[in-house]
C-alpha cells in the first residue's frame, strides 16, 4: 500500500460509512472542503464496494445510530478497510467503541458529545500519520528481511539479553547444517 504525500493541495479522502445524512452534513460542516474530499455510504454494502474501488485515507464509521443489528455490518466494513485508519463516532456509548477495538483494528474513537472540527481534524491527521508510520515500518522490516535472507554472509539475529534466536539466513543454515525450525526460538 502506497502512502500519500502531504502537501498544501492534496486533500485527504474520507469515507463516511453507515452515517445518517444529518451526521454527514454535520461532519462536512465541521471539516470544510478545503482539506478533505468526501464520500458517504449509508448502506454497509455500498461502503464495502467503495472501499474495494477507491482508496481512502480515513474511514469514519458513524456508530451513534447503531443497534445490535448494525454491529456485524460495521465489522464487515472494518475488514474491507484493510488496515486503513477508522474513526468510530459514538453517541456516549463507549461499549460500541470498546467492542470495535476488541475486533483488533486501527481504530480511533470519538464521542459525538465532544467532537468538534478541530478535534476531528487532529484525529484524522494523527490517524493518517500513524498509518503512514506503520506502513513505513512494515516496508522497512520487509526490506531488512530480504537483505538478511539474500545476503552472502552468515547472519543470525538473537537477543543480547538471553541469546534467543529470532532469525537466521539460508547461508547460515547451509553452513551449519540446521533447518530453520531447529534454531528459531532456541538460545545461542
C-alpha atoms as one frame of an Amber mdcrd trajectory, in Angstrom:
protein
   0.000   0.000   0.000   1.470   3.331  -1.056   1.125   6.291   1.253   0.051
   9.695   0.025   2.453  12.581   0.358   1.004  15.534   2.159   1.129  18.952
   0.598  -0.996  22.050   0.523  -3.048  20.898  -2.470  -3.603  17.216  -1.576
  -6.965  16.558   0.012  -7.473  13.730   2.472 -10.007  11.256   1.117 -12.640
  10.375   3.688 -15.382   7.780   3.517 -18.339   8.251   5.869 -19.726   4.773
   6.386 -23.157   3.986   7.777 -23.642   7.659   8.584 -27.018   9.279   8.695
 -27.455  12.165   6.212 -27.703  14.660   9.081 -24.422  13.410  10.559 -22.728
  13.602   7.151 -23.805  17.249   6.847 -22.597  17.964  10.386 -19.153  16.413
   9.742 -18.775  18.194   6.392 -19.592  21.491   8.101 -17.034  20.780  10.852
 -14.234  19.887   8.460 -14.908  22.136   5.492 -13.966  21.131   1.992 -10.563
  22.798   1.630  -8.523  19.893   3.012 -10.866  16.954   2.502 -12.721  15.136
  -0.236 -15.796  13.294   0.986 -17.717  10.209   0.015 -20.556   8.719   2.026
 -22.439   5.434   2.125 -25.409   4.849   4.370 -25.630   1.204   3.362 -22.813
  -1.103   4.593 -22.634  -2.949   1.256 -22.228   0.345  -0.606 -19.414   1.296
   1.782 -17.668  -2.022   1.169 -17.979  -1.586  -2.606 -16.493   1.921  -2.387
 -13.604   0.588  -0.313 -12.910  -2.023  -2.993 -12.933   0.510  -5.830 -11.348
   3.596  -4.303  -8.541   4.428  -1.887  -9.466   6.396   1.217  -7.098   7.903
   3.762  -9.588   7.544   6.627 -12.923   5.831   7.142 -15.357   7.423   9.585
 -17.878   4.933  10.962 -20.915   6.595  12.460 -21.796   4.243  15.310 -24.216
   6.640  17.005 -27.375   5.225  15.384 -26.228   1.606  15.677 -28.328  -1.040
  17.214 -27.169  -4.592  17.740 -28.126  -5.480  14.159 -25.654  -2.878  12.789
 -22.505  -4.148  14.554 -21.932  -7.046  12.154 -22.030  -4.786   9.041 -19.696
  -2.396  10.871 -17.212  -5.216  11.347 -17.517  -6.140   7.676 -16.628  -2.564
   6.760 -13.613  -2.716   9.074 -12.465  -5.922   7.394 -12.867  -4.325   3.947
 -10.860  -1.297   5.147  -7.719  -3.481   5.013  -5.926  -1.819   7.900  -6.683
   1.760   6.911  -7.433   4.018   9.884 -11.023   4.091  11.074 -12.542   6.745
  13.292 -15.589   5.474  15.147 -18.039   8.189  16.199 -20.173   7.001  19.097
 -23.015   8.629  20.935 -21.804   8.396  24.501 -21.718   4.613  24.142 -18.196
   3.594  24.999 -19.264  -0.043  24.728 -19.523   0.218  20.924 -16.010   1.629
  20.590 -14.612  -0.969  23.001 -16.317  -3.745  21.066 -14.835  -2.448  17.829
 -11.353  -2.106  19.346 -11.627  -5.691  20.547 -12.013  -6.621  16.885  -8.342
  -5.652  16.590  -8.255  -2.839  14.067  -6.528   0.523  13.651  -9.354   2.413
  15.399  -9.755   5.836  16.877 -12.944   6.573  18.768 -14.633   9.900  19.421
 -17.940  10.729  21.029 -20.469  12.894  19.199 -20.956  14.630  22.532 -17.444
  16.128  22.467 -16.422  16.192  18.826 -15.778  19.459  17.023 -13.964  20.410
  13.845 -10.535  20.873  15.402 -10.695  17.602  17.352 -11.859  15.715  14.275
  -9.166  17.303  12.060  -6.418  16.496  14.555  -7.706  12.932  14.956  -7.716
  12.472  11.172  -4.190  13.879  10.976  -2.972  11.612  13.795  -4.654   8.549
  12.309  -3.157   9.175   8.856   0.319   9.857  10.299   0.136   6.733  12.459
  -0.916   4.684   9.432   1.913   6.082   7.289   4.428   5.278  10.034   3.005
   1.747  10.375   3.320   1.181   6.618   6.860   2.607   6.564   7.871   0.348
   9.469   6.397  -2.717   7.747   8.167  -1.829   4.483  11.450  -1.336   6.331
  11.082  -4.683   8.076  10.405  -6.382   4.727  13.499  -4.778   3.155  15.639
  -5.771   6.138  14.350  -9.332   5.969  15.146  -9.571   2.238  18.657  -8.223
   2.805  19.187 -10.671   5.647  17.908 -13.658   3.677  19.676 -12.871   0.409
  22.989 -11.736   1.877  26.014 -13.963   1.235  27.295 -13.758   4.804  26.295
 -15.938   7.736  23.674 -13.897   9.584  21.922 -14.657  12.839  19.652 -12.359
  14.829  19.396 -13.037  18.541  18.562 -11.109  21.676  21.515  -9.779  23.622
  19.698 -10.309  26.930  19.078 -14.051  26.636  20.517 -15.194  23.282  17.101
 -16.182  21.908  17.404 -16.645  18.130  14.719 -14.839  16.134  16.098 -15.269
  12.595  18.955 -16.743  10.550  19.641 -16.618   6.838  19.895 -19.514   4.382
  23.700 -19.217   4.210  23.909 -19.722   7.989  21.609 -22.752   7.834  23.608
 -24.300   4.975  26.953 -23.687   6.710  25.889 -25.285   9.986  23.534 -27.931
   8.603  20.411 -26.912  10.528  16.825 -26.420   9.444  15.130 -23.131  10.339
  12.658 -24.727  12.757  15.552 -26.305  14.671  17.102 -22.940  15.593  14.351
 -20.296  15.734  13.288 -19.809  19.345  16.402 -21.579  20.703  19.237 -19.816
  22.509  22.806 -19.326  21.371
